[in-house]
PDB file of C-alpha atoms and ligand atoms in Angstrom:
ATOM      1  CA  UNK A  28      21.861  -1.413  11.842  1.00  0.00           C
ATOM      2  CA  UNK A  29      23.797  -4.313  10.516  1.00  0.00           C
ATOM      3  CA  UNK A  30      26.311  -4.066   7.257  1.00  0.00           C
ATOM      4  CA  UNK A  31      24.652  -6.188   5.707  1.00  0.00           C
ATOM      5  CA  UNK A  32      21.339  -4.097   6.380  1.00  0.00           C
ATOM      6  CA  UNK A  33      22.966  -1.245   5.304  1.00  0.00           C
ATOM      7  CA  UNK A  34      23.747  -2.897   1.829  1.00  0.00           C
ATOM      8  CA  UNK A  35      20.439  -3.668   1.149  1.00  0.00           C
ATOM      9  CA  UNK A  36      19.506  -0.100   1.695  1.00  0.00           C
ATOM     10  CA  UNK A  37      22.016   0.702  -0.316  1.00  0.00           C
ATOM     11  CA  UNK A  38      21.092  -1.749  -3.496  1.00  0.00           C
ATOM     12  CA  UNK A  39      17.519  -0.895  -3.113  1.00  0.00           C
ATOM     13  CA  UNK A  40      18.338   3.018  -4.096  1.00  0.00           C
ATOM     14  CA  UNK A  41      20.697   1.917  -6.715  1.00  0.00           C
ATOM     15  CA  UNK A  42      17.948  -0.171  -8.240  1.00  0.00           C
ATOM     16  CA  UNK A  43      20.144  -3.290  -8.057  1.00  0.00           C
ATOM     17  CA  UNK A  44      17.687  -5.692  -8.299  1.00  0.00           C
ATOM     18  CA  UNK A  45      19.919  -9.180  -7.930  1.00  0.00           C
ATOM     19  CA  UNK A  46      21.437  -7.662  -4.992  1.00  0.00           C
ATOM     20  CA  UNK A  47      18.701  -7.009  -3.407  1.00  0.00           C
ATOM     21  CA  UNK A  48      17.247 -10.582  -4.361  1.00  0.00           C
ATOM     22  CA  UNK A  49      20.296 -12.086  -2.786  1.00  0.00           C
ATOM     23  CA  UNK A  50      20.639  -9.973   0.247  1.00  0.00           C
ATOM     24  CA  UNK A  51      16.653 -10.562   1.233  1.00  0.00           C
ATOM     25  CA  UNK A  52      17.707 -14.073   0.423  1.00  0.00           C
ATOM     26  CA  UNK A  53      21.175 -13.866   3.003  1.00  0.00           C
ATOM     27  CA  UNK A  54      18.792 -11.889   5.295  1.00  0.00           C
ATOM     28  CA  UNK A  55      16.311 -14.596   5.568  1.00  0.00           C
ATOM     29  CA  UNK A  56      18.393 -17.688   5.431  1.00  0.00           C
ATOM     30  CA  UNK A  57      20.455 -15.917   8.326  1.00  0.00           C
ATOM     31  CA  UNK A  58      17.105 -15.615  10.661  1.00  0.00           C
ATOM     32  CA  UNK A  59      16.229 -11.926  10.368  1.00  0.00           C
ATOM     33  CA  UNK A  60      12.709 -11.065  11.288  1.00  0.00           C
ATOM     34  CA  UNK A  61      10.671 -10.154   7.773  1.00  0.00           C
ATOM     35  CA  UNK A  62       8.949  -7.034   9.115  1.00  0.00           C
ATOM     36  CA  UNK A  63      12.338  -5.516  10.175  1.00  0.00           C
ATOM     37  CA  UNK A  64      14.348  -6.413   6.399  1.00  0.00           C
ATOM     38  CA  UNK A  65      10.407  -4.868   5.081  1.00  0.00           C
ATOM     39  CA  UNK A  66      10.781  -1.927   7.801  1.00  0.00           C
ATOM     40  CA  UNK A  67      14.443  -1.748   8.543  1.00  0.00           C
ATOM     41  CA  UNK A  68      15.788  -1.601   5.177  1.00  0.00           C
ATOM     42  CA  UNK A  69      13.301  -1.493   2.163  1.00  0.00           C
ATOM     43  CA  UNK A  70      11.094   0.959   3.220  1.00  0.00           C
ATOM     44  CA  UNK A  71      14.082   2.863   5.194  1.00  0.00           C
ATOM     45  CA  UNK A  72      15.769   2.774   1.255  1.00  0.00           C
ATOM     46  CA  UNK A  73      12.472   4.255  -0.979  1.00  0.00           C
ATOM     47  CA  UNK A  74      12.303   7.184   2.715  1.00  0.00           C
ATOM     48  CA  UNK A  75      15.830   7.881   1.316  1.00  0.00           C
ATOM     49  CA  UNK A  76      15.276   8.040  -2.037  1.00  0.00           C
ATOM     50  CA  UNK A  77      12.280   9.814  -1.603  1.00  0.00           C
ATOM     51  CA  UNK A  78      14.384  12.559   0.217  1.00  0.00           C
ATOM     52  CA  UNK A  79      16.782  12.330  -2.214  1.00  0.00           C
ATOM     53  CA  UNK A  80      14.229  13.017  -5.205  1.00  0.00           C
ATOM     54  CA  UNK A  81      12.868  16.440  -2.958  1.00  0.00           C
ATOM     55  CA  UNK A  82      16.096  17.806  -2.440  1.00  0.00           C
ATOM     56  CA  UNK A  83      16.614  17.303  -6.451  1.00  0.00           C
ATOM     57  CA  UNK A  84      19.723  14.935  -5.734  1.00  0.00           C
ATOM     58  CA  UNK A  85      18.204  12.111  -7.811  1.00  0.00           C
ATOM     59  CA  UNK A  86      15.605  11.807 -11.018  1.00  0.00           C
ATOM     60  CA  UNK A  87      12.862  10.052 -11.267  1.00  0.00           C
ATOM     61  CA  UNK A  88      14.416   7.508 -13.257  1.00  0.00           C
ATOM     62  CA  UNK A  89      16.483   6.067 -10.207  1.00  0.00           C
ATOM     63  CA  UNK A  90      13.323   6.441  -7.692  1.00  0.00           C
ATOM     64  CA  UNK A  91      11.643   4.310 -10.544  1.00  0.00           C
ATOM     65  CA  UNK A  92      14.721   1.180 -10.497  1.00  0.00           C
ATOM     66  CA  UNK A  93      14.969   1.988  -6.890  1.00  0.00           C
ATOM     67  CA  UNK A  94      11.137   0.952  -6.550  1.00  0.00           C
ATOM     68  CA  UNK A  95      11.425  -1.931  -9.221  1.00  0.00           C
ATOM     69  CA  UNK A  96      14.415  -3.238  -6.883  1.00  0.00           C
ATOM     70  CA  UNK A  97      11.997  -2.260  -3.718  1.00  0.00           C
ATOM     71  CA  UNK A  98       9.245  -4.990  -5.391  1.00  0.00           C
ATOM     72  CA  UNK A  99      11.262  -7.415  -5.935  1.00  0.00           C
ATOM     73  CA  UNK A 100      13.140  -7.761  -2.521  1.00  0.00           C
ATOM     74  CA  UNK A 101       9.089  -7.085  -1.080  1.00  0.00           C
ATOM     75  CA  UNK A 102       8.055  -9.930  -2.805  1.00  0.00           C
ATOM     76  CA  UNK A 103      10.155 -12.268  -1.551  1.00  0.00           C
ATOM     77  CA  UNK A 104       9.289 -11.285   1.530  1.00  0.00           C
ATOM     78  CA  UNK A 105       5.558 -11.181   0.983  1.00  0.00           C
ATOM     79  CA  UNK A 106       4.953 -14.976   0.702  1.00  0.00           C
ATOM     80  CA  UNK A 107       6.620 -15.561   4.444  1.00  0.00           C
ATOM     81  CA  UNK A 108       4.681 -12.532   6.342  1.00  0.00           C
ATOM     82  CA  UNK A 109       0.969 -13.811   4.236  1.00  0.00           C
ATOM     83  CA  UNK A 110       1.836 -17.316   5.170  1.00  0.00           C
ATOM     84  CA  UNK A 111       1.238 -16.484   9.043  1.00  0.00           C
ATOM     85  CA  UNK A 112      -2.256 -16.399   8.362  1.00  0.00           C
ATOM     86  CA  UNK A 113      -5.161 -16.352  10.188  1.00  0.00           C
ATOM     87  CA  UNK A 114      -9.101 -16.842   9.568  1.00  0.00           C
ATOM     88  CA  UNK A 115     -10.439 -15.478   7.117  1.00  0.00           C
ATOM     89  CA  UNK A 116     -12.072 -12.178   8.375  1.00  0.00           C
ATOM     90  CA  UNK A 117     -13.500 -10.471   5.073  1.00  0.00           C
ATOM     91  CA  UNK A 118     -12.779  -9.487   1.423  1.00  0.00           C
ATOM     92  CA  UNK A 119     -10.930  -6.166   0.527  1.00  0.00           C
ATOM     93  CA  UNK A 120     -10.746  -4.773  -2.624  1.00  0.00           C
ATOM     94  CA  UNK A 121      -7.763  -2.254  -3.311  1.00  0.00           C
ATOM     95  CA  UNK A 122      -7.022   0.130  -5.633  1.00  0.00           C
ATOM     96  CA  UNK A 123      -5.128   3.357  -6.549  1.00  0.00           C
ATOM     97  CA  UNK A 124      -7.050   5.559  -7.990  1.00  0.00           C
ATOM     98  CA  UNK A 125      -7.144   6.676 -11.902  1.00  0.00           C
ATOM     99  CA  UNK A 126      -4.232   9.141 -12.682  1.00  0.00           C
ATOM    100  CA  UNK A 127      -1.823   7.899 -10.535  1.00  0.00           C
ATOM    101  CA  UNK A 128       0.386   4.881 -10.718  1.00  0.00           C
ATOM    102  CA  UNK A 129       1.934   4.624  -7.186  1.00  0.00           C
ATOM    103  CA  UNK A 130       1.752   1.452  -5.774  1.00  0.00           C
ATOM    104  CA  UNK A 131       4.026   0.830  -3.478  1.00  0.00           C
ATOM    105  CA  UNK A 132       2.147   1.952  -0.315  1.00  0.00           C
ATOM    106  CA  UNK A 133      -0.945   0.061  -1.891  1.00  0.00           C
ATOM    107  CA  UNK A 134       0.905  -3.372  -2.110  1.00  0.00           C
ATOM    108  CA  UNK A 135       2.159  -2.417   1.547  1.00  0.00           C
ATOM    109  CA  UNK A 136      -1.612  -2.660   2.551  1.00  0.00           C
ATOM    110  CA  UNK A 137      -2.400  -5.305   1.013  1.00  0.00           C
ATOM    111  CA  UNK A 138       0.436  -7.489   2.064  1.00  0.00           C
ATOM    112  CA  UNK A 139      -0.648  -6.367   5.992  1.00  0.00           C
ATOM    113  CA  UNK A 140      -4.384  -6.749   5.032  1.00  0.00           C
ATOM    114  CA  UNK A 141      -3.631 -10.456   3.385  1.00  0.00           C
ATOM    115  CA  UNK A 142      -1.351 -11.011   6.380  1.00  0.00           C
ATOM    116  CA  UNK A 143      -4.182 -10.048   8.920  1.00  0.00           C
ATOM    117  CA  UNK A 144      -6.939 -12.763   6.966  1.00  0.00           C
ATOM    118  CA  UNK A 145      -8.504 -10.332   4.988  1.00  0.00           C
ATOM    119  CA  UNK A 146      -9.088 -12.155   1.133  1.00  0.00           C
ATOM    120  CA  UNK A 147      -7.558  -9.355  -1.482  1.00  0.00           C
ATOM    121  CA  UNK A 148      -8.765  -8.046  -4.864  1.00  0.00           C
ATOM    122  CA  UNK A 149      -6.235  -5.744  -5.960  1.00  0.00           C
ATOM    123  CA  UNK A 150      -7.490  -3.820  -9.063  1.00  0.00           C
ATOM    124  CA  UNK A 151      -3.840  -2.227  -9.214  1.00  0.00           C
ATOM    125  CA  UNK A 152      -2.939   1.376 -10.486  1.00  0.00           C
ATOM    126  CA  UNK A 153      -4.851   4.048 -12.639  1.00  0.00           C
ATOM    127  CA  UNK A 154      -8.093   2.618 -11.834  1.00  0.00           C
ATOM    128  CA  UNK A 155     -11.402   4.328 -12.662  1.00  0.00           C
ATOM    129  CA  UNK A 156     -14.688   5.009 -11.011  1.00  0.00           C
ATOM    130  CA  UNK A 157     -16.146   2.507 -13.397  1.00  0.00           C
ATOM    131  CA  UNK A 158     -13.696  -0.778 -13.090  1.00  0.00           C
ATOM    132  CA  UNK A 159     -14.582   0.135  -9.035  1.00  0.00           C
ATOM    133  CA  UNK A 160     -18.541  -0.169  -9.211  1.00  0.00           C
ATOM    134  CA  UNK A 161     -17.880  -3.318 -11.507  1.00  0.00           C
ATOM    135  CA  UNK A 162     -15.309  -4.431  -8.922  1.00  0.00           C
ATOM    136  CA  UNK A 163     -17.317  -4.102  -5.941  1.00  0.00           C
ATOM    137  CA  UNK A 164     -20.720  -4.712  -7.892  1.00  0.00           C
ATOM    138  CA  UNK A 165     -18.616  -8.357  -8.904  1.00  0.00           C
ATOM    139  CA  UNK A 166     -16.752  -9.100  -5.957  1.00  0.00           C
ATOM    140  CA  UNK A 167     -19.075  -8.203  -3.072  1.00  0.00           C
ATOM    141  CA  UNK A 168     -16.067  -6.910  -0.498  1.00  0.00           C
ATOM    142  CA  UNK A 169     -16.583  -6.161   3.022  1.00  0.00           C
ATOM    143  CA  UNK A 170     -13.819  -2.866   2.404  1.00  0.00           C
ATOM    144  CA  UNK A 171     -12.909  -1.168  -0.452  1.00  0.00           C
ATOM    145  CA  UNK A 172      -9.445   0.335   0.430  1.00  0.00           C
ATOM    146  CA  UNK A 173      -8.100   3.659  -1.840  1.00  0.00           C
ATOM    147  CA  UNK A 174      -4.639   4.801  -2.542  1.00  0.00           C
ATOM    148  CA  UNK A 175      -3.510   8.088  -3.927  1.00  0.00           C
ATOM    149  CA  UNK A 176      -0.410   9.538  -3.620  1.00  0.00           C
ATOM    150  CA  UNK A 177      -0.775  12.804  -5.526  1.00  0.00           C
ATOM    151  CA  UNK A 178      -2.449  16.073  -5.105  1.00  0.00           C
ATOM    152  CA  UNK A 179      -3.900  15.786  -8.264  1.00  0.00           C
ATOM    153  CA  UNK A 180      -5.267  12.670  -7.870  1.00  0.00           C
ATOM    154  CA  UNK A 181      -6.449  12.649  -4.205  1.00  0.00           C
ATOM    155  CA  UNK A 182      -9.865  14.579  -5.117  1.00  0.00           C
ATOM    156  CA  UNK A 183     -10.461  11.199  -7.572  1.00  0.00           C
ATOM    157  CA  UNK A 184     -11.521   9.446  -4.254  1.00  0.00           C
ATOM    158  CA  UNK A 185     -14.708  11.480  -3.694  1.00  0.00           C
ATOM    159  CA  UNK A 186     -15.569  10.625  -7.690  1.00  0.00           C
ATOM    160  CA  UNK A 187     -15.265   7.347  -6.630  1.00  0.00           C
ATOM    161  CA  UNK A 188     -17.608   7.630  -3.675  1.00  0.00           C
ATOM    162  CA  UNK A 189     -20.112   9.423  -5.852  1.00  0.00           C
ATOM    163  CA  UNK A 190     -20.181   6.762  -8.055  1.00  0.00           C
ATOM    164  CA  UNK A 191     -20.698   3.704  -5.630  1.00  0.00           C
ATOM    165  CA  UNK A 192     -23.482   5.832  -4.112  1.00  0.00           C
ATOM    166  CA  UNK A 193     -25.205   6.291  -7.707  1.00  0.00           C
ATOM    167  CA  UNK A 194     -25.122   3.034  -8.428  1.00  0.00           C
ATOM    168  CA  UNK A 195     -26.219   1.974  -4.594  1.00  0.00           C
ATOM    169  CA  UNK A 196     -23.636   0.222  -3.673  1.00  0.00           C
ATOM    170  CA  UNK A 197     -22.249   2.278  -0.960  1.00  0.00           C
ATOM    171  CA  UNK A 198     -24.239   1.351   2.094  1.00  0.00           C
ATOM    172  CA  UNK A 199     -22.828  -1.374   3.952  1.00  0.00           C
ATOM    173  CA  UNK A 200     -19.302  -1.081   2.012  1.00  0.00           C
ATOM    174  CA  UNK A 201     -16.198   0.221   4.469  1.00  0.00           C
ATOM    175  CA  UNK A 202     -14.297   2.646   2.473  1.00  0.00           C
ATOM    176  CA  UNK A 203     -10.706   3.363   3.867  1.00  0.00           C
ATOM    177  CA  UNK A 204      -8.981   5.784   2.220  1.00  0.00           C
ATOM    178  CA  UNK A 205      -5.139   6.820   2.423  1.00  0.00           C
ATOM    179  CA  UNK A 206      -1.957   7.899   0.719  1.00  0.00           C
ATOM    180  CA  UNK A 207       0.675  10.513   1.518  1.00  0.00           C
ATOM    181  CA  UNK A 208      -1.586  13.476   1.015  1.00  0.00           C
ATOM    182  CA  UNK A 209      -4.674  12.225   2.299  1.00  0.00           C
ATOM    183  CA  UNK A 210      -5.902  13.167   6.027  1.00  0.00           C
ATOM    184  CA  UNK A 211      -8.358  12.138   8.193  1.00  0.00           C
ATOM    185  CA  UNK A 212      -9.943  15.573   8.390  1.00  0.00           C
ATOM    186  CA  UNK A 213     -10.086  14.988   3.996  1.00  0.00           C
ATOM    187  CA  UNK A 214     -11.434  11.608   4.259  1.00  0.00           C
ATOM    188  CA  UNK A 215     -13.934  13.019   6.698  1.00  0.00           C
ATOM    189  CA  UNK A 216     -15.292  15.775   4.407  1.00  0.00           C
ATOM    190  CA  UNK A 217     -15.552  13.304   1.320  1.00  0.00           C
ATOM    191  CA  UNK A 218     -17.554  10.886   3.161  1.00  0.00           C
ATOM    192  CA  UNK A 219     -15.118   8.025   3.533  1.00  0.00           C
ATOM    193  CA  UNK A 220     -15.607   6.047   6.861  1.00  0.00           C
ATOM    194  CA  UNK A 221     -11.860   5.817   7.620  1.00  0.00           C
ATOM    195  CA  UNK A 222      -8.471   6.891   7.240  1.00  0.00           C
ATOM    196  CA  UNK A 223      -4.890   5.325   8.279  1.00  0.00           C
ATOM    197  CA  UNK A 224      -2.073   6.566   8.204  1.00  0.00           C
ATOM    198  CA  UNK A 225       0.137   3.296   7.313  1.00  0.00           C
ATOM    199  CA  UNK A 226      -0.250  -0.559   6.417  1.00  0.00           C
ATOM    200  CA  UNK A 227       0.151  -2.164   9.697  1.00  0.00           C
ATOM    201  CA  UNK A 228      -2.302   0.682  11.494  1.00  0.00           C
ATOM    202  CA  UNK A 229      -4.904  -0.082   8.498  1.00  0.00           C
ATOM    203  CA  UNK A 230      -4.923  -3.799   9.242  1.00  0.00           C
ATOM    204  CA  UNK A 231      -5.066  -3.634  12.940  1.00  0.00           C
ATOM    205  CA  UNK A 232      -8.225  -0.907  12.595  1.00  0.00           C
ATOM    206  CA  UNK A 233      -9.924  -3.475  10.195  1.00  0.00           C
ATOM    207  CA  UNK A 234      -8.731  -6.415  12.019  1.00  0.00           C
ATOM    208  CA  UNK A 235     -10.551  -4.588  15.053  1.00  0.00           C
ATOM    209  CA  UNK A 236     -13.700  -3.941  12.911  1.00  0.00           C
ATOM    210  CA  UNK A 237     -14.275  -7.512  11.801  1.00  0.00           C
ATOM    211  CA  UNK A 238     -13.298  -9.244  15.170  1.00  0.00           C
ATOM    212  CA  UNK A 239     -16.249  -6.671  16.892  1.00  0.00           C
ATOM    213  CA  UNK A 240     -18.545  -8.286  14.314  1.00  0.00           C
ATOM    214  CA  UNK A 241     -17.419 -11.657  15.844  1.00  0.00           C
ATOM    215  CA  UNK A 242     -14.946 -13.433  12.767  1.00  0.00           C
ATOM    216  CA  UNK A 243     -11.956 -12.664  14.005  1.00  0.00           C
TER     217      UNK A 243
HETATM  218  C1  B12 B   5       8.396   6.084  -5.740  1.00  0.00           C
HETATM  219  C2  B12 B   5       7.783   7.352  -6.265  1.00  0.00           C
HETATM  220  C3  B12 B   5       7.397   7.382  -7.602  1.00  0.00           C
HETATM  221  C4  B12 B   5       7.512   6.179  -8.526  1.00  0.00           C
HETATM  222  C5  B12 B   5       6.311   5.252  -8.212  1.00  0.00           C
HETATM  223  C6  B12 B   5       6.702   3.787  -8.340  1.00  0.00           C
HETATM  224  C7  B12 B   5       5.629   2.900  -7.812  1.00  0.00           C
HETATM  225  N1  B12 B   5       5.555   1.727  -8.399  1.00  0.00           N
HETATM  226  O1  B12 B   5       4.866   3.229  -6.897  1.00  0.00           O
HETATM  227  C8  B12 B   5       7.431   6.854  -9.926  1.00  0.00           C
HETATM  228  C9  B12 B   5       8.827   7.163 -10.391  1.00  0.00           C
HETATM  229  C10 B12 B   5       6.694   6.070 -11.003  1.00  0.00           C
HETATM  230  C11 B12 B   5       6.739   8.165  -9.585  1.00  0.00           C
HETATM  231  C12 B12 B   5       6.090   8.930 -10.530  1.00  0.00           C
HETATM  232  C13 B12 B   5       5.567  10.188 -10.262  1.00  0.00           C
HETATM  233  N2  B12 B   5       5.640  10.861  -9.118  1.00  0.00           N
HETATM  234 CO1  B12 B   5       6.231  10.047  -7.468  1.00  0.00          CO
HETATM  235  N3  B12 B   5       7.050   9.578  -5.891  1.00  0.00           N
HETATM  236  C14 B12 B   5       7.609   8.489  -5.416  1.00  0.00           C
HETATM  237  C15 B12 B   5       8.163   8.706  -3.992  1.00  0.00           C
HETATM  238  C16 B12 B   5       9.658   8.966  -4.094  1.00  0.00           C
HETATM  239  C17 B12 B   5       7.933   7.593  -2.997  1.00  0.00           C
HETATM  240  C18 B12 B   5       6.467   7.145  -2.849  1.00  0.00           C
HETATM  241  C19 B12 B   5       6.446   5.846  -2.071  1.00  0.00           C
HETATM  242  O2  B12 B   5       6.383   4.786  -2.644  1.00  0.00           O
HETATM  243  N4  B12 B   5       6.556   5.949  -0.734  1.00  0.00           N
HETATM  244  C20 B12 B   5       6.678   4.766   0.131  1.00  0.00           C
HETATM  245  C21 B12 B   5       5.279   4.213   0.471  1.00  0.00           C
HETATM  246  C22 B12 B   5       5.428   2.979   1.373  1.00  0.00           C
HETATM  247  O3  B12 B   5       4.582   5.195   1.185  1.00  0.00           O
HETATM  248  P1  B12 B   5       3.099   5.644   0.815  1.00  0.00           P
HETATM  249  O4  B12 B   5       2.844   5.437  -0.622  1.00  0.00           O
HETATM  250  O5  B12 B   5       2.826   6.976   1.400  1.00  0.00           O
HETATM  251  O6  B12 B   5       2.164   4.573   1.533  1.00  0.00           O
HETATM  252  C23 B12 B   5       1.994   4.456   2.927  1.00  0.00           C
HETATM  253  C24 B12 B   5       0.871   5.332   3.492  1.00  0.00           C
HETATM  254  O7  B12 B   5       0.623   6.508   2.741  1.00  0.00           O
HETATM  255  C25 B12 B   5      -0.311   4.435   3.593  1.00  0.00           C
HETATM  256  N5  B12 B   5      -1.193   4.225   2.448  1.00  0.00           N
HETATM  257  C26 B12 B   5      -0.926   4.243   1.130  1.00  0.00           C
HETATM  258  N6  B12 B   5      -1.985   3.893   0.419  1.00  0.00           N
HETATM  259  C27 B12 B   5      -2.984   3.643   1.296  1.00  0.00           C
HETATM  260  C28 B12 B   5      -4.310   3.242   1.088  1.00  0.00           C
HETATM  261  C29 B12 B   5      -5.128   3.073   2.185  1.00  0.00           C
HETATM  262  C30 B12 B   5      -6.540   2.640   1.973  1.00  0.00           C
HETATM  263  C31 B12 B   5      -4.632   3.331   3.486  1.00  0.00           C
HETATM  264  C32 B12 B   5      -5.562   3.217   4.634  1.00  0.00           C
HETATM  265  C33 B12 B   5      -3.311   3.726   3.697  1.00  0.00           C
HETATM  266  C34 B12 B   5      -2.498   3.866   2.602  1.00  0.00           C
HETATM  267  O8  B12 B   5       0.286   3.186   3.909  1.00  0.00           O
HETATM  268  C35 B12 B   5       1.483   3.043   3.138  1.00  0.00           C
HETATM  269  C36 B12 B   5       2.434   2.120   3.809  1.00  0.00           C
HETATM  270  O9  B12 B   5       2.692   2.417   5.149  1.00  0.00           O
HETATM  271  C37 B12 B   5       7.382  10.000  -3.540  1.00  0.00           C
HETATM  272  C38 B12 B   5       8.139  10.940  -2.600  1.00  0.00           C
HETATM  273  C39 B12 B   5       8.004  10.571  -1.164  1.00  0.00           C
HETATM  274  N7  B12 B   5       9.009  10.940  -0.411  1.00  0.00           N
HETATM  275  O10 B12 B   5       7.012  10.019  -0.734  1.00  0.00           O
HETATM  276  C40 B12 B   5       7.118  10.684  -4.890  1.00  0.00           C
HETATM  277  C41 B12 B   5       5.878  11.571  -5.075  1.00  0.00           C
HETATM  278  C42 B12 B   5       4.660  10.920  -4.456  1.00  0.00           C
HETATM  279  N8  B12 B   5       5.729  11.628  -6.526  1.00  0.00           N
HETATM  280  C43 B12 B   5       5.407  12.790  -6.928  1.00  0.00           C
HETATM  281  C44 B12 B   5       5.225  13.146  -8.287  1.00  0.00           C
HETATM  282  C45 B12 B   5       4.933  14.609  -8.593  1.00  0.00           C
HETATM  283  C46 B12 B   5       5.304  12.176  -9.304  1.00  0.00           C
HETATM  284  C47 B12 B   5       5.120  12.419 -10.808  1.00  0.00           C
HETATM  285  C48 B12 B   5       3.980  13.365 -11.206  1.00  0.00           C
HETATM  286  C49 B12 B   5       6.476  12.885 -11.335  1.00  0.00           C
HETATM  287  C50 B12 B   5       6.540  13.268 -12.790  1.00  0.00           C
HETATM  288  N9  B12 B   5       6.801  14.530 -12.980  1.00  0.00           N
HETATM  289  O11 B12 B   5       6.348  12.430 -13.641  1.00  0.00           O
HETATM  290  C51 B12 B   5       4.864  10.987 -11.320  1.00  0.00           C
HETATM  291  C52 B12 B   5       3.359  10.673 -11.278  1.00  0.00           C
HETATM  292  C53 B12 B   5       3.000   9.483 -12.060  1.00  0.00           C
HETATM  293  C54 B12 B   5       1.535   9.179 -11.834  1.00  0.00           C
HETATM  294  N10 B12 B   5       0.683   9.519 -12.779  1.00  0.00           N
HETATM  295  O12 B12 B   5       1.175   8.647 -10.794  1.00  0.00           O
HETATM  296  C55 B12 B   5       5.216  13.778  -5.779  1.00  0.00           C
HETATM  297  C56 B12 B   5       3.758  14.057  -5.457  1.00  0.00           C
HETATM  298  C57 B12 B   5       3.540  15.529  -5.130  1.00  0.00           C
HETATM  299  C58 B12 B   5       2.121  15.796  -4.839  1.00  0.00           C
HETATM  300  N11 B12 B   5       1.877  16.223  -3.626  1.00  0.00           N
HETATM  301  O13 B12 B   5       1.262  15.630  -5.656  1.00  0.00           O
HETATM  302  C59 B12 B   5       6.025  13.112  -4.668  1.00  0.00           C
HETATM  303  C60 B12 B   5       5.535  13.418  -3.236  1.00  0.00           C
HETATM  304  C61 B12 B   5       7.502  13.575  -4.834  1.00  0.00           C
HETATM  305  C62 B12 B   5       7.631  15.091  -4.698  1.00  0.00           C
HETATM  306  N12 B12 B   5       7.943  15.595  -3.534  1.00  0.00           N
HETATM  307  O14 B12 B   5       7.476  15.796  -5.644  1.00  0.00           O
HETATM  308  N13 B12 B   5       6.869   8.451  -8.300  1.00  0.00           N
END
C-alpha cells in the first residue's frame, strides 16, 4: 500500500473529513484507479474501525465521524465510477429497513447498482413497511434491494415482504436482501428471491438477471 494510501486510511478513522477530501482529491488527480481508493482505503478504514469498535478500543462516536469522513471521500468518488455507465437495464429501489440507520453498505449498492445501469430510488434509512408499498406501488421497480445491519432489525425484512404481498405487489418484484447479518439460508426462509453478500457481487447477479431478459 502506498503512504499516501495509508493516510487516507488513517484520516478516514480519525473522522478528518478535509483530509480525506483532499487526499481522494491527490489520489485521483495522481491517476489511482477509483475502485481501489473505494476498496483499498475507505472501506479498508470503516473494516478497521469496525474492529476497533468490537475489541472496545473506540466509541461509537469516532465510528460515527469516521463514517461521516467515509461519505464524504465516497462521494467524490461516486460521480467518476456512475459516470462509466451503461444502458439502462432496470429501476431499483433501496432501502434500509425501519430501526436501523446504517447506510453505508446500502450507498455501496447503490453506487455499484447505478454504476452497472440500473436507475436508483433510494428511500434511505429507518424506512417502514408502509413508505415501501408506496415506494414500489409509485415507482414501479424491477428490484427492490433491503439493507439491515442489525440483529434486531434483520427480522423487519420479512414484515416488509408480508406487506408487498398484502397489498399484491410482490409478484413480479426481485427482492434482494443483504446486510452483515443476513444469509442466504435467512433470505431463503423469508421468501426473498436473493441474497449477496457485497455491492459489486449484487450488481453483477442483477446485471446477469436483466441481460438474460435481453436489456443488457
Ligand atoms: C459504522 C457503524 C455504525 C454507524 C453507522 C453509520 C452509517 N451511516 O451507516 C453508527 C455509529 C451510526 C452505528 C450505530 C449503531 N450500531 Co453500528 N456499526 C457500524 C460498523 C462499525 C460498521 C458498519 C459498516 O458500515 N460496515 C461497512 C459496510 C460497507 O459493510 P456492510 O454494511 O456490511 O455492507 C456490505 C454488505 O453487507 C452488503 N450489503 C449491505 N446492504 C445490502 C443490501 C443488499 C440488498 C445486498 C444484496 C447487500 C448488502 O454489501 C455491502 C457492501 O459490500 C459495524 C461493525 C462492523 N464491523 O461491521 C457496527 C454494528 C453493525 N453496529 C452495531 C450496533 C449494535 C449499533 C448500535 C445499536 C449501537 C448503539 N448502542 O447505539 C447503533 C444502531 C443504530 C441504529 N438504530 O441503526 C452492531 C450490530 C450488532 C448486531 N448483530 O446487531 C455492529 C455489528 C457492531 C458490534 N459488533 O456491536 N453503527
Amino acid at each position: 500500500m502506498s503512504d499516501t494510501a495509508r493516510e487516507l486510511v488513517e484520516a478516514v478513522k480519525c473522522g478528518d473529513e478535509n483530509k480525506t477530501i483532499s487526499l481522494v482529491r491527490r489520489m485521483l488527480s495522481e491517476g489511482a484507479d477509483p475502485y481501489e481508493i473505494l476498496y483499498g482505503s475507505l472501506l479498508l478504514a470503516m473494516r478497521e474501525i469496525g474492529d476497533n469498535f468490537n475489541d472496545d478500543a473506540v466509541f461509537i462516536a469516532e465510528v460515527l465521524n469516521a463514517a461521516q469522513a467515509w461519505k464524504k471521500g465516497y462521494s467524490l468518488l461516486k460521480s467518476i465510477i456512475v459516470d462509466e455507465k451503461t444502458p439502462l437495464l432496470g429501476r431499483v429501489v433501496i432501502a434500509t429497513v425501519e430501526g436501523d440507520v446504517h447506510d453505508i453498505g446500502k450507498n455501496l449498492v447503490s453506487v455499484f447498482l447505478d454504476a452497472a445501469g440500473f436507475e436508483i430510488v433510494d428511500l434511505g434509512v429507518d424506512v417502514s413497511a408502509d413508505m415501501i408499498v408506496d415506494a414500489v406501488r409509485e415507482h414501479r421497480p424491477d428490484i427492490l434491494a433491503l439493507s439491515s445491519l442489525l440483529t434486531v432489525t434483520m427480522t423487519y425484512h420479512e414484515v416488509i415482504i408480508q406487506a408487498l404481498k398484502d397489498a399484491g405487489l410482490r409478484d413480479g418484484l426481485i427482492i434482494f436482501v443483504g446486510g452483515a447479518p443476513i444469509t442466504r439460508e435467512y433470505s431463503i426462509e423469508i421468501g426473498a428471491d436473493y441474497y449477496e453478500k457485497d455491492a459489486a457481487s449484487t450488481a453483477e447477479h442483477a446485471r446477469r438477471l436483466f441481460a438474460k431478459k435481453g436489456y443488457g
